[in-house]
Short mmCIF file of C-alpha atoms and ligand atoms in Angstrom, two decimals:
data_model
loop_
_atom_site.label_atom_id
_atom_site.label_comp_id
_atom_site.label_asym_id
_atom_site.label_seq_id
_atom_site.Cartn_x
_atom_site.Cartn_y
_atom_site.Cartn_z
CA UNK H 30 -31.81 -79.55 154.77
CA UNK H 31 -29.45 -82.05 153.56
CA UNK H 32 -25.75 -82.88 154.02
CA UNK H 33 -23.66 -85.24 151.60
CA UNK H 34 -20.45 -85.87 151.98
CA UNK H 35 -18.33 -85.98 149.07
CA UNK H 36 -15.39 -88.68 149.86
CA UNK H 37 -14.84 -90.60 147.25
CA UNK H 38 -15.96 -91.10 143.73
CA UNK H 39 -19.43 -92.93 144.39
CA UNK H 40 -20.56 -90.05 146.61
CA UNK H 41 -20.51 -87.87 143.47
CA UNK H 42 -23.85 -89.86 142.58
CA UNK H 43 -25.33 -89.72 146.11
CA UNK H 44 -25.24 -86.40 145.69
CA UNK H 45 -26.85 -85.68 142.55
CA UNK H 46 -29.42 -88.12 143.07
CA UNK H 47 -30.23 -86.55 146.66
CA UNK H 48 -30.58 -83.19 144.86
CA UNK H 49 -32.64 -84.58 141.96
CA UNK H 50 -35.02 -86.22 144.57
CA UNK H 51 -35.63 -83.10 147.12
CA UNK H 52 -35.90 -81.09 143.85
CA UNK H 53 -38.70 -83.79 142.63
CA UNK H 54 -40.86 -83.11 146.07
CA UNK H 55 -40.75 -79.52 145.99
CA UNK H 56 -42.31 -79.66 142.46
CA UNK H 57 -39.79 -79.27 139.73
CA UNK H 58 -40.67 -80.39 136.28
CA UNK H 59 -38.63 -83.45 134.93
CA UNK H 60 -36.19 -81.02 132.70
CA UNK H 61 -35.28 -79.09 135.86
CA UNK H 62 -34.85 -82.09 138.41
CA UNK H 63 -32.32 -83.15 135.24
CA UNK H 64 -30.94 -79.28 135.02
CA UNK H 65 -30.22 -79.85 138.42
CA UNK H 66 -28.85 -83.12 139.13
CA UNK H 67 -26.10 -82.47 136.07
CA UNK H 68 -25.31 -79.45 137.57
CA UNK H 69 -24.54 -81.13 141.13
CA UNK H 70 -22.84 -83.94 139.69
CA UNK H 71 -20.56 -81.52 137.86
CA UNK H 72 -19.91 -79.30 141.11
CA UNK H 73 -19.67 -82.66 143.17
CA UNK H 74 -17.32 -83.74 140.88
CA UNK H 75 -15.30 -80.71 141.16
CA UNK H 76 -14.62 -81.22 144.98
CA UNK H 77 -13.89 -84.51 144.79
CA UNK H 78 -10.97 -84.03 141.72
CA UNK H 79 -9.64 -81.12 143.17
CA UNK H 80 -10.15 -80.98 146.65
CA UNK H 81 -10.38 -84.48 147.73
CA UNK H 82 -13.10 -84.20 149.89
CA UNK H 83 -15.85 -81.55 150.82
CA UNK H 84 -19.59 -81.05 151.42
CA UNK H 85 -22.70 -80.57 149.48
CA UNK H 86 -25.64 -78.65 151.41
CA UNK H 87 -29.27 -78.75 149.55
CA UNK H 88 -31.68 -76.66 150.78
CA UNK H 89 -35.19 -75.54 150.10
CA UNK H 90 -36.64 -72.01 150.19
CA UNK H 91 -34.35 -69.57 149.28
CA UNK H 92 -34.43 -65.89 149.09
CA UNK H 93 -35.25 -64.47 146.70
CA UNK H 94 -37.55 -66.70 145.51
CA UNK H 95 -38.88 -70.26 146.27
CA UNK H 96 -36.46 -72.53 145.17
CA UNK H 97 -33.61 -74.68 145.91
CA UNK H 98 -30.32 -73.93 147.16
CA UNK H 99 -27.01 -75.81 146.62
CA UNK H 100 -24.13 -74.87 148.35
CA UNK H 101 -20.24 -76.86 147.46
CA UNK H 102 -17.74 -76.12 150.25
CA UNK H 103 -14.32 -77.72 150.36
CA UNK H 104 -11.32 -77.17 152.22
CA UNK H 105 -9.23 -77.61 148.79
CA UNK H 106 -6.53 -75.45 146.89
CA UNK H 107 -8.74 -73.10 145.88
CA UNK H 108 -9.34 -71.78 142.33
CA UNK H 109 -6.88 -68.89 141.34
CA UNK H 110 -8.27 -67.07 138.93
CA UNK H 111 -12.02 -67.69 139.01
CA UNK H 112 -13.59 -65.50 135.78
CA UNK H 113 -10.75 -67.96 134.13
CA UNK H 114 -12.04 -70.63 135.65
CA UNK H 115 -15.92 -69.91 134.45
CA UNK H 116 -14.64 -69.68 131.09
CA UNK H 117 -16.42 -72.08 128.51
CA UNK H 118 -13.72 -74.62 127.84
CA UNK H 119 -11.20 -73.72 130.04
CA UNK H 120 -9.65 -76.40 131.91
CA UNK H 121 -6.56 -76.67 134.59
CA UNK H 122 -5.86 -80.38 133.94
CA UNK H 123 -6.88 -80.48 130.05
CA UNK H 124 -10.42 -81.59 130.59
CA UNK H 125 -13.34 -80.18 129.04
CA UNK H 126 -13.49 -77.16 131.24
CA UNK H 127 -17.62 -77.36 130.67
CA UNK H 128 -18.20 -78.14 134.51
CA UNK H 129 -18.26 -74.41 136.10
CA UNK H 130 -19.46 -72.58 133.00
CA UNK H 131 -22.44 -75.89 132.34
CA UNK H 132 -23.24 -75.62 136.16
CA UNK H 133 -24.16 -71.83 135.62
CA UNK H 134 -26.03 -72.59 132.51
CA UNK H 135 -28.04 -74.90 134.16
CA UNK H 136 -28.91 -72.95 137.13
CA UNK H 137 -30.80 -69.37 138.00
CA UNK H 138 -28.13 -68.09 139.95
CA UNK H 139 -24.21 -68.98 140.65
CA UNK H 140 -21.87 -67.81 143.17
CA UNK H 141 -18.34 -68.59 143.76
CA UNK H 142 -15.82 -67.59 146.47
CA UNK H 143 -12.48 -69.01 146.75
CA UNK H 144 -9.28 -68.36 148.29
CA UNK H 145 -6.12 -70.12 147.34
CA UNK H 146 -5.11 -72.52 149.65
CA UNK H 147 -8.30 -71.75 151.91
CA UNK H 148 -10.84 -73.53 150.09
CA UNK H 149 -14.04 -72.93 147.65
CA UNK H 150 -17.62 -72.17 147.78
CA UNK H 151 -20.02 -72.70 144.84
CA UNK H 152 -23.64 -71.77 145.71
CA UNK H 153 -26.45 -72.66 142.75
CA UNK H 154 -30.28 -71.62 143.02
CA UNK H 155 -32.51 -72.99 141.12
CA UNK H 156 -36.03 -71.28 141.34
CA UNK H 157 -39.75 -72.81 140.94
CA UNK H 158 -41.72 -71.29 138.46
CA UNK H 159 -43.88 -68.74 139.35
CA UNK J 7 -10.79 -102.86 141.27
CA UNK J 8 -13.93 -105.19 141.36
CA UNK J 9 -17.38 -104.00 140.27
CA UNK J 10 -19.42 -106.11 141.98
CA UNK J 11 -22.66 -104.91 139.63
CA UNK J 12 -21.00 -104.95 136.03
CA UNK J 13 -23.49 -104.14 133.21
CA UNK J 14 -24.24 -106.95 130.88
CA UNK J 15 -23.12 -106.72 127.14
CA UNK J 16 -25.19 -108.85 124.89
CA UNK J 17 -24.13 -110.18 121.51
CA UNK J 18 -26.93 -110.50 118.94
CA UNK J 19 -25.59 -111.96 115.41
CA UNK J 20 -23.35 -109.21 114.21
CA UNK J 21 -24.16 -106.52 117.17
CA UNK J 22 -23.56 -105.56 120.75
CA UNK J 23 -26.34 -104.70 122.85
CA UNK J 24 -25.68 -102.89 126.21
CA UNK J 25 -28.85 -101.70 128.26
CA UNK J 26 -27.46 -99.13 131.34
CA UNK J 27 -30.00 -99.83 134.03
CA UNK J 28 -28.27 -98.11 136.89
CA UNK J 29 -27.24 -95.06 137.72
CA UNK J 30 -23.67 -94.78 136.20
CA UNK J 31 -20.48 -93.81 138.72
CA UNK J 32 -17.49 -92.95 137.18
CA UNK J 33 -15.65 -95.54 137.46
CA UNK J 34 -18.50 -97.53 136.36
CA UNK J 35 -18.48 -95.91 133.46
CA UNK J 36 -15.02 -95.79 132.60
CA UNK J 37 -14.86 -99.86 133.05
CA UNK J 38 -18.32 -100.01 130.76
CA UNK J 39 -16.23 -98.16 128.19
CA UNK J 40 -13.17 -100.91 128.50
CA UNK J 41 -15.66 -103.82 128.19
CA UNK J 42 -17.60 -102.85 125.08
CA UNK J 43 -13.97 -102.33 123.20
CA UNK J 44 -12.99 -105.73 124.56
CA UNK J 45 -15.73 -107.27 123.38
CA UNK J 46 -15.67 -105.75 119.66
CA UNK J 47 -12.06 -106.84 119.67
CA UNK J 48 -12.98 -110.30 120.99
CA UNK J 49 -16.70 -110.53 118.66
CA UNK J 50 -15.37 -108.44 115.86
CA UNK J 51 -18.85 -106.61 116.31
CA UNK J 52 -19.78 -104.50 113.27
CA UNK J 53 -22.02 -102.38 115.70
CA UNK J 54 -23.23 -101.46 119.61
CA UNK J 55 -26.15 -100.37 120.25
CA UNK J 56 -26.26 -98.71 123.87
CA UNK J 57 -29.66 -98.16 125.77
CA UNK J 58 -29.05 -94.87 128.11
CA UNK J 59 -33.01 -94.71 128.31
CA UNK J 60 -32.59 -95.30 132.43
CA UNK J 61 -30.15 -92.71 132.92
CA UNK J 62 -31.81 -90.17 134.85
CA UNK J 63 -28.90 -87.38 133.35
CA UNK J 64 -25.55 -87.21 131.38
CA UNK J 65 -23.04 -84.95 132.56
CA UNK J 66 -19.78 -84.25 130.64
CA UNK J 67 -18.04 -87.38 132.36
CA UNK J 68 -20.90 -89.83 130.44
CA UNK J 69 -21.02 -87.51 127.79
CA UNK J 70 -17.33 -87.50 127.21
CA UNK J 71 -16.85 -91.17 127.96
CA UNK J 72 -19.82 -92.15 125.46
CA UNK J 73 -18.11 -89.91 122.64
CA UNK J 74 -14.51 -91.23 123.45
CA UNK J 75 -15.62 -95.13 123.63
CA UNK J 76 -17.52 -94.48 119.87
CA UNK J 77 -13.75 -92.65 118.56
CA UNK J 78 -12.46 -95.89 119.90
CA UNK J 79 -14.79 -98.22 118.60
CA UNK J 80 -14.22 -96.46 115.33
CA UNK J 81 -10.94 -97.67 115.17
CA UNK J 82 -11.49 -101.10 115.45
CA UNK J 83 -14.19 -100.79 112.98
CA UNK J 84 -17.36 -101.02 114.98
CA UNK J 85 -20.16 -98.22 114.97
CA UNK J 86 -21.81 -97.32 118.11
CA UNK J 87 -25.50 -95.95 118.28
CA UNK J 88 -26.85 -94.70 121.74
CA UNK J 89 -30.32 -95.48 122.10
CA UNK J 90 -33.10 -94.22 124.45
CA UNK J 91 -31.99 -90.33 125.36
CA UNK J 92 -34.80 -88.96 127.45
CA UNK J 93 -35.73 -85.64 125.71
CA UNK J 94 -34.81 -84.20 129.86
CA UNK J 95 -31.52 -85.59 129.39
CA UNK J 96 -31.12 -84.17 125.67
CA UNK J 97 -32.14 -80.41 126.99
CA UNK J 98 -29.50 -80.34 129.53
CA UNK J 99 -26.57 -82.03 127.41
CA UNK J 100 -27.12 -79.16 125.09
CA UNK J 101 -27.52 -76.16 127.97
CA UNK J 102 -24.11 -77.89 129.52
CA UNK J 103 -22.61 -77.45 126.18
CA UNK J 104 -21.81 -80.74 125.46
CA UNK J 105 -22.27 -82.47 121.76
CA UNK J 106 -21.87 -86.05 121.23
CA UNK J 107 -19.45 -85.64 118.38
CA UNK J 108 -19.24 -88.61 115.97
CA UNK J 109 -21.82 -91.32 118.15
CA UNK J 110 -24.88 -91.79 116.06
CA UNK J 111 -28.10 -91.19 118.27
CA UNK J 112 -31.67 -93.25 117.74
CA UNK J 113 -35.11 -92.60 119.27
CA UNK J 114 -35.71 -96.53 120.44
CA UNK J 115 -33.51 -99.73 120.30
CA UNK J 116 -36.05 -100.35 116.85
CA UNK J 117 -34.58 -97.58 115.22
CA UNK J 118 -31.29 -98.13 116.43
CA UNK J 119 -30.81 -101.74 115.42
CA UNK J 120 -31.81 -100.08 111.65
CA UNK J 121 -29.78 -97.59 111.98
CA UNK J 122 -26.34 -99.94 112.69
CA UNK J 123 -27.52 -102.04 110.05
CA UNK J 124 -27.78 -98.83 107.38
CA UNK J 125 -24.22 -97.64 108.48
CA UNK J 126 -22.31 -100.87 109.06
CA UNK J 127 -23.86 -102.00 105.75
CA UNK J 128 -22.13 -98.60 104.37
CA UNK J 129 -19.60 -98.88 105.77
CA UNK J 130 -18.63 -102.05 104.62
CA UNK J 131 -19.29 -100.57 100.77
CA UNK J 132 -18.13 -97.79 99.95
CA UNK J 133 -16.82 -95.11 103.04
CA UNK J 134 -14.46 -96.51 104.43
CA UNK J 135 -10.71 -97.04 102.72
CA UNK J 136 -9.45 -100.90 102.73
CA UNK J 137 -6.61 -100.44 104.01
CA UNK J 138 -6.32 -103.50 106.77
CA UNK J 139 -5.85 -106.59 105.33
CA UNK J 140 -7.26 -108.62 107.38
CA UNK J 141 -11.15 -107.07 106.81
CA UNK J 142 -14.11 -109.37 108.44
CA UNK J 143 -16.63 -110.76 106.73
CA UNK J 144 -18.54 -107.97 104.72
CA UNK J 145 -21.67 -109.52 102.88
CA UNK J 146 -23.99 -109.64 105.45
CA UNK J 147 -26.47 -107.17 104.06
CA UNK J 148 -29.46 -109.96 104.88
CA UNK J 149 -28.64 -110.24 109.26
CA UNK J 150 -29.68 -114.25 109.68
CA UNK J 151 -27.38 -116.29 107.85
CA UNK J 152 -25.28 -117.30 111.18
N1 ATP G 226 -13.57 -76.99 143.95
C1 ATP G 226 -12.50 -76.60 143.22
N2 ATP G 226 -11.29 -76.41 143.84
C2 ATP G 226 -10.21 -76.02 143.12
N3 ATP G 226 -10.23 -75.78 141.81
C3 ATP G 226 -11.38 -75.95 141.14
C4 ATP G 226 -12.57 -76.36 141.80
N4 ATP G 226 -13.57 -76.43 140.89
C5 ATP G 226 -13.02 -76.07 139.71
N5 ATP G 226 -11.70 -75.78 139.85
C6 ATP G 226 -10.78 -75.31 138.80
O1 ATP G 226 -11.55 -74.72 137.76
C7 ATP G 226 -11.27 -75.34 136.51
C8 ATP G 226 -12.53 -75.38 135.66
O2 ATP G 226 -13.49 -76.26 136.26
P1 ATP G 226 -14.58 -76.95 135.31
O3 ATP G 226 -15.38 -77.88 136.13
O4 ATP G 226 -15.29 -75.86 134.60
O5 ATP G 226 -13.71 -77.70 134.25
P2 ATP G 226 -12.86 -79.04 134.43
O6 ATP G 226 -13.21 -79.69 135.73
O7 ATP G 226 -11.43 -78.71 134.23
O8 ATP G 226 -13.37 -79.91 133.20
P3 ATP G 226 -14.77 -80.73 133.10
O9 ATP G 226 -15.58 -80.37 134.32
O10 ATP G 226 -15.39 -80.27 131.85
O11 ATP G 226 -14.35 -82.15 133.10
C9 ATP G 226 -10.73 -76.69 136.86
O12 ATP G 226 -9.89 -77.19 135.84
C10 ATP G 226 -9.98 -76.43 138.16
O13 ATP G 226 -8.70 -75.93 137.90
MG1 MG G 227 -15.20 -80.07 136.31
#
C-alpha cells in the first residue's frame, strides 16, 4: 500500500504519478495507467482546494475483482449535497465542475461519503482486465 | 513565487515554440500560461506551437489552462497549436469530458509548424476584421525573409 499526503499544490502530482506507477506494475495498459492518473489528480486536487489537506491511499487487490483501489480522505467541510455535486458541470466555486463526475467516468467503480463539517471519502476501483 | 525549473519558450522567425518536458504542477502551469502571452506581446508572435507529447495526462486544470491561454492568445492576435497529444492522453480528455474549445491540435511539431503557417497566413487575409490600427507586418506568406 501507499500513503501520499496531499499538503500543498505539488503533492497533487506526487500523487497521480504514484498511482500511475503502481498501476503500471500491476499490468495496466497505457490508456488505463492515463484513466487513472487523471482521475487521481482530479480527486487530489479536490482535497487540496477544498479541504486543505488530506490523504490519498492506493492499494492493490481489491474485492471484487483484481484491481486497484484509491481511497481520498480529508478532514474538510464536507460536500453538502453530493448527487449535486456528481453532476456533469456543476461547480461550487464556478469551475468546471468535470472533476467528480470525470473521476467516475474514468473509473469502474466510485464511492463517496461525506458529512458536512466531518470530512469526505472518495473511493475509485479500477479493475484489470479479465 | 520562483520556479526554479521554468520551461523554455523558443522563438523561431515568426513563431513560438514551447516543448513541456516535465510533468506540469499547477502552478507551473498557470506561470507557463503568463509567459507564452508575455512573450507574444513582447515578439508579436503570429503563432505557438506547444509540444505536450511528454505529458503523461491532461486533466481539466491543463486542459482548461491550454484552452484559456489560446482565448488569450487570440486576443493579441497569435494562434496557438498544441502538438504531440498521446492518443492515451486524447481517450481520457474525452471520457473526463473535456474539449479543447478553439486551440487547434496537430499530430507532430511537422504538422503543426504547417498548420500555424496555413492559419496565421489566413488569418492575416481574409478572417479576421482590421479593426486595430496598429496591425504587424502581414506579407510573410514565404517564412525566411528575416
Ligand atoms: N473533498 C471535497 N471536500 C468538499 N467539497 C468537495 C470536495 N470535492 C468536491 N467538492 C465539492 O464538489 C463540487 C464539484 O467537484 P468537482 O471536482 O466535480 O468540480 P470542481 O472542483 O468545482 O471543478 P473542476 O474539478 O472541474 O475544476 C466542488 O465544487 C465542491 O463544492
Ligand atoms: Mg474538482
Amino acid at each position: 500500500m501507499n500513503l501520499v499526503r496531499i499538503k500543498e499544490e505539488r503533492d497533487i502530482v506526487v500523487a497521480r504519478s504514484a498511482a500511475k506507477k503502481i498501476a503500471q506494475e500491476m499490468g495496466f495498459g497505457l490508456v488505463d495507467q492515463t484513466r487513472i492518473s487523471t482521475a487521481v489528480s482530479e480527486l487530489a486536487r479536490n482535497i487540496y482546494l477544498y479541504a486543505g489537506q488530506g490523504e490519498v491511499h492506493i492499494e492493490a487487490d481489491c474485492n471484487p475483482r483484481s484491481g486497484l483501489r484509491i481511497t481520498f480522505t480529508d478532514q474538510g467541510p464536507g460536500i453538502a449535497d453530493i448527487k449535486l455535486a456528481m453532476t456533469d458541470g456543476w461547480s461550487s466555486v464556478k469551475s468546471m465542475g468535470k472533476g467528480l463526475p470525470g473521476a467516475a467516468r474514468l473509473s469502474d467503480h466510485m464511492e463517496i461519503q461525506s458529512e458536512l463539517g466531518k470530512g469526505t471519502t472518495v473511493i475509485i476501483e479500477k479493475w484489470l482486465p479479465e | 513565487m520562483l520556479e526554479s525549473n521554468s520551461i523554455p519558450i523558443l522563438k523561431l522567425k515568426e513563431f513560438l515554440i514551447v516543448s513541456i518536458q516535465t510533468d506540469l504542477h499547477d502552478r507551473m502551469a498557470e506561470q507557463l500560461q503568463y509567459d507564452i502571452l508575455n512573450r507574444i506581446s513582447e515578439t508579436s508572435a503570429k503563432g505557438v506551437l506547444i509540444d505536450i507529447s511528454a505529458l503523461e495526462m491532461v486533466d481539466s486544470f491543463i486542459g482548461r489552462t491550454l484552452a484559456d491561454t489560446a482565448k488569450m492568445a487570440a486576443t493579441l492576435d497569435a494562434d496557438i497549436v498544441i502538438v504531440g497529444m498521446n492518443p492515451a492522453v486524447a481517450i481520457t480528455l474525452v471520457e473526463l469530458g473535456l474539449s479543447l474549445e478553439g486551440v487547434y491540435t496537430a499530430l507532430n511539431l511537422d504538422e503543426g509548424y504547417e498548420l500555424l503557417q496555413k492559419i496565421t497566413t489566413a488569418d492575416g487575409e481574409d478572417i479576421q476584421n482590421p479593426d486595430s490600427e496598429d496591425s504587424v507586418v502581414e506579407d510573410m506568406n514565404e517564412p525566411g525573409s528575416d
